[in-house]
């Protein structure tokens, strides 16, 4: 059973921001979906059933699919950059992470490299996401990833990114977060976007 393949496919459904599939030896037993409110939850459930059947030959009981919808402005949608893909390449003891974002029809790609270890991977994801955003950020300021982490908040793991901004000789720290669900890398990229949403022209909230 391709758990991660099913999760990636569900995330491609319009309106879906994140998905987590819980499997046992027989197949999916729980599917958790985080979505924007533009589409009825029942339709999202039907879409999940359809992609599972068409792409994986799985007949899903609608009762195992739960959908949480969060109000506009709390998700990466509309005017905000969207994480399209995160890839890694390992060459011996070195790792390169590449993050691809889409924004207003443009594709923004950034990369970061460092030691190939589980302890550095999420930081490299954050740095690659920041690199991808450079085209949309204030050219008069400098940006750097100050710290990353995935603490437990209650029963959920949360990706947290702290970004340092230096402008006109002054330092500021911005913090963003995102629920991890099944993919820590996706969550870390979204946490960086969350931290910087007010710094990208056209993304500022009222």
Protein backbone atom coordinates (compact mmCIF):
# COMPACT_ATOMS: atom_id res chain seq x y z
CA UNK A 1 0.00 0.00 0.00
CA UNK A 2 1.45 3.38 -1.08
CA UNK A 3 0.62 5.60 1.90
CA UNK A 4 2.78 8.55 0.84
CA UNK A 5 1.65 8.30 -2.78
CA UNK A 6 -1.98 8.50 -1.69
CA UNK A 7 -1.21 11.49 0.56
CA UNK A 8 0.51 13.31 -2.32
CA UNK A 9 -2.42 12.60 -4.63
CA UNK A 10 -4.98 13.85 -2.10
CA UNK A 11 -2.96 17.06 -1.62
CA UNK A 12 -3.39 17.76 -5.35
CA UNK A 13 -7.19 17.98 -4.97
CA UNK A 14 -8.21 21.66 -5.35
CA UNK A 15 -8.81 23.21 -1.94
CA UNK A 16 -6.79 20.60 -0.02
CA UNK A 17 -3.82 22.00 1.91
CA UNK A 18 -2.60 18.90 3.79
CA UNK A 19 -3.46 15.24 4.16
CA UNK A 20 -2.48 12.41 6.47
CA UNK A 21 -3.28 8.74 5.83
CA UNK A 22 -3.19 6.18 8.65
CA UNK A 23 -2.74 2.61 7.38
CA UNK A 24 -2.88 -0.91 8.73
CA UNK A 25 -2.08 -4.15 6.94
CA UNK A 26 -5.36 -4.03 5.04
CA UNK A 27 -5.21 -0.43 3.82
CA UNK A 28 -6.27 3.06 4.98
CA UNK A 29 -8.14 3.19 8.29
CA UNK A 30 -8.11 6.98 8.80
CA UNK A 31 -7.65 9.87 6.36
CA UNK A 32 -7.35 13.39 7.78
CA UNK A 33 -7.66 16.33 5.39
CA UNK A 34 -7.00 20.03 6.03
CA UNK A 35 -8.76 22.24 3.47
CA UNK A 36 -9.81 25.77 2.67
CA UNK A 37 -13.54 26.55 2.97
CA UNK A 38 -14.24 27.09 -0.73
CA UNK A 39 -15.68 23.61 -1.33
CA UNK A 40 -18.24 21.66 0.75
CA UNK A 41 -16.63 19.06 3.02
CA UNK A 42 -18.85 16.32 1.54
CA UNK A 43 -17.49 17.11 -1.93
CA UNK A 44 -13.91 16.87 -0.66
CA UNK A 45 -14.72 13.44 0.82
CA UNK A 46 -16.13 12.32 -2.55
CA UNK A 47 -13.02 13.67 -4.31
CA UNK A 48 -10.79 11.69 -1.93
CA UNK A 49 -12.80 8.55 -2.63
CA UNK A 50 -12.56 9.15 -6.39
CA UNK A 51 -8.76 9.68 -6.51
CA UNK A 52 -8.21 6.66 -4.26
CA UNK A 53 -10.29 4.46 -6.56
CA UNK A 54 -8.95 5.85 -9.85
CA UNK A 55 -5.31 6.07 -8.84
CA UNK A 56 -4.88 3.19 -6.41
CA UNK A 57 -7.85 0.87 -6.86
CA UNK A 58 -8.98 1.53 -3.26
CA UNK A 59 -12.64 1.53 -2.28
CA UNK A 60 -12.77 3.93 0.66
CA UNK A 61 -15.55 4.12 3.22
CA UNK A 62 -16.47 7.80 3.50
CA UNK A 63 -16.60 7.42 7.30
CA UNK A 64 -12.81 7.10 7.53
CA UNK A 65 -12.29 10.50 5.85
CA UNK A 66 -12.36 13.52 8.15
CA UNK A 67 -12.14 17.06 6.79
CA UNK A 68 -11.15 20.18 8.73
CA UNK A 69 -11.70 23.52 7.00
CA UNK A 70 -9.97 26.69 8.21
CA UNK A 71 -11.10 30.22 7.39
CA UNK A 72 -9.46 32.14 4.54
CA UNK A 73 -6.23 33.87 5.52
CA UNK A 74 -5.05 30.96 7.66
CA UNK A 75 -3.85 28.79 4.78
CA UNK A 76 -1.42 29.20 1.90
CA UNK A 77 -3.96 29.99 -0.81
CA UNK A 78 -5.00 32.68 -3.26
CA UNK A 79 -2.36 35.41 -3.22
CA UNK A 80 0.04 33.44 -1.04
CA UNK A 81 2.82 31.22 -2.41
CA UNK A 82 2.01 27.52 -2.49
CA UNK A 83 4.48 24.68 -1.92
CA UNK A 84 4.43 22.57 -5.08
CA UNK A 85 7.33 20.19 -4.57
CA UNK A 86 10.24 19.39 -2.25
CA UNK A 87 13.03 17.12 -3.46
CA UNK A 88 16.31 15.93 -2.00
CA UNK A 89 19.55 14.73 -3.55
CA UNK A 90 22.18 12.97 -1.47
CA UNK A 91 25.78 12.77 -2.64
CA UNK A 92 27.85 10.92 -0.11
CA UNK A 93 27.75 12.93 3.11
CA UNK A 94 26.13 15.98 1.50
CA UNK A 95 22.46 16.69 0.87
CA UNK A 96 20.78 19.23 -1.41
CA UNK A 97 17.15 20.18 -0.79
CA UNK A 98 15.20 21.91 -3.57
CA UNK A 99 11.86 23.63 -2.93
CA UNK A 100 9.50 24.70 -5.72
CA UNK A 101 6.80 27.31 -5.02
CA UNK A 102 4.12 28.76 -7.28
CA UNK A 103 2.86 32.32 -6.95
CA UNK A 104 0.73 34.36 -9.39
CA UNK A 105 1.53 31.86 -12.13
CA UNK A 106 5.29 32.07 -11.55
CA UNK A 107 7.48 29.20 -10.40
CA UNK A 108 9.99 30.08 -7.66
CA UNK A 109 12.76 27.55 -7.02
CA UNK A 110 15.32 27.61 -4.22
CA UNK A 111 17.95 25.18 -2.99
CA UNK A 112 20.11 24.66 0.09
CA UNK A 113 22.84 22.14 0.84
CA UNK A 114 24.56 20.79 3.91
CA UNK A 115 25.39 17.59 5.78
CA UNK A 116 23.18 14.63 4.93
CA UNK A 117 21.56 13.94 8.28
CA UNK A 118 18.09 13.82 9.74
CA UNK A 119 18.99 16.63 12.16
CA UNK A 120 19.81 19.10 9.36
CA UNK A 121 17.12 18.18 6.82
CA UNK A 122 14.36 20.46 8.11
CA UNK A 123 16.72 23.41 8.41
CA UNK A 124 17.78 22.87 4.79
CA UNK A 125 14.10 22.76 3.79
CA UNK A 126 13.57 26.11 5.55
CA UNK A 127 16.66 27.63 3.89
CA UNK A 128 15.60 26.35 0.45
CA UNK A 129 12.11 27.80 0.94
CA UNK A 130 13.61 31.15 1.90
CA UNK A 131 15.88 30.98 -1.15
CA UNK A 132 12.85 30.38 -3.39
CA UNK A 133 11.12 33.43 -1.92
CA UNK A 134 14.04 35.79 -2.59
CA UNK A 135 12.48 37.01 -5.85
CA UNK A 136 9.41 38.25 -3.96
CA UNK A 137 11.09 39.66 -0.84
CA UNK A 138 12.29 43.20 -0.12
CA UNK A 139 15.63 43.61 -1.92
CA UNK A 140 16.78 46.18 0.67
CA UNK A 141 16.64 43.63 3.51
CA UNK A 142 18.60 40.48 4.34
CA UNK A 143 16.85 37.29 5.42
CA UNK A 144 18.17 34.19 7.18
CA UNK A 145 16.78 31.14 8.94
CA UNK A 146 17.52 31.62 12.63
CA UNK A 147 16.04 28.42 14.04
CA UNK A 148 13.66 25.56 13.24
CA UNK A 149 11.93 22.91 15.33
CA UNK A 150 9.00 20.50 15.51
CA UNK A 151 7.71 20.68 19.09
CA UNK A 152 4.65 18.80 20.30
CA UNK A 153 1.68 21.05 21.06
CA UNK A 154 -0.84 18.90 22.87
CA UNK A 155 -1.14 15.76 20.77
CA UNK A 156 0.05 17.38 17.52
CA UNK A 157 3.54 18.01 16.13
CA UNK A 158 4.02 21.56 14.85
CA UNK A 159 6.75 22.83 12.52
CA UNK A 160 8.11 26.18 13.72
CA UNK A 161 10.48 28.47 11.80
CA UNK A 162 12.13 31.64 13.12
CA UNK A 163 13.40 33.96 10.38
CA UNK A 164 15.83 36.84 10.96
CA UNK A 165 15.38 40.04 8.94
CA UNK A 166 18.06 42.75 8.87
CA UNK A 167 16.96 46.08 7.36
CA UNK A 168 18.53 49.52 7.80
CA UNK A 169 20.80 48.12 10.48
CA UNK A 170 17.91 46.80 12.55
CA UNK A 171 17.12 43.17 13.32
CA UNK A 172 13.67 41.60 13.53
CA UNK A 173 12.66 38.02 14.21
CA UNK A 174 9.49 36.57 12.64
CA UNK A 175 8.01 33.22 13.62
CA UNK A 176 5.74 30.99 11.55
CA UNK A 177 4.18 27.60 12.22
CA UNK A 178 2.24 24.80 10.53
CA UNK A 179 0.79 21.49 11.66
CA UNK A 180 3.01 18.60 10.59
CA UNK A 181 0.42 15.93 9.73
CA UNK A 182 2.38 13.28 7.75
CA UNK A 183 5.09 15.37 6.06
CA UNK A 184 7.47 17.42 8.25
CA UNK A 185 9.20 18.91 5.18
CA UNK A 186 5.96 20.28 3.72
CA UNK A 187 5.03 21.65 7.14
CA UNK A 188 8.42 23.37 7.57
CA UNK A 189 8.13 25.02 4.16
CA UNK A 190 4.65 26.27 5.08
CA UNK A 191 5.99 27.54 8.43
CA UNK A 192 8.55 29.70 6.59
CA UNK A 193 5.80 31.04 4.32
CA UNK A 194 3.68 31.74 7.39
CA UNK A 195 6.51 33.72 8.99
CA UNK A 196 7.07 35.83 5.88
CA UNK A 197 3.55 36.32 4.55
CA UNK A 198 3.61 40.04 5.41
CA UNK A 199 7.00 40.55 3.76
CA UNK A 200 5.98 39.47 0.25
CA UNK A 201 4.43 42.27 -1.86
CA UNK A 202 0.75 41.60 -2.44
CA UNK A 203 0.49 39.15 0.47
CA UNK A 204 -0.03 41.62 3.29
CA UNK A 205 -3.25 41.15 5.22
CA UNK A 206 -5.50 44.05 6.08
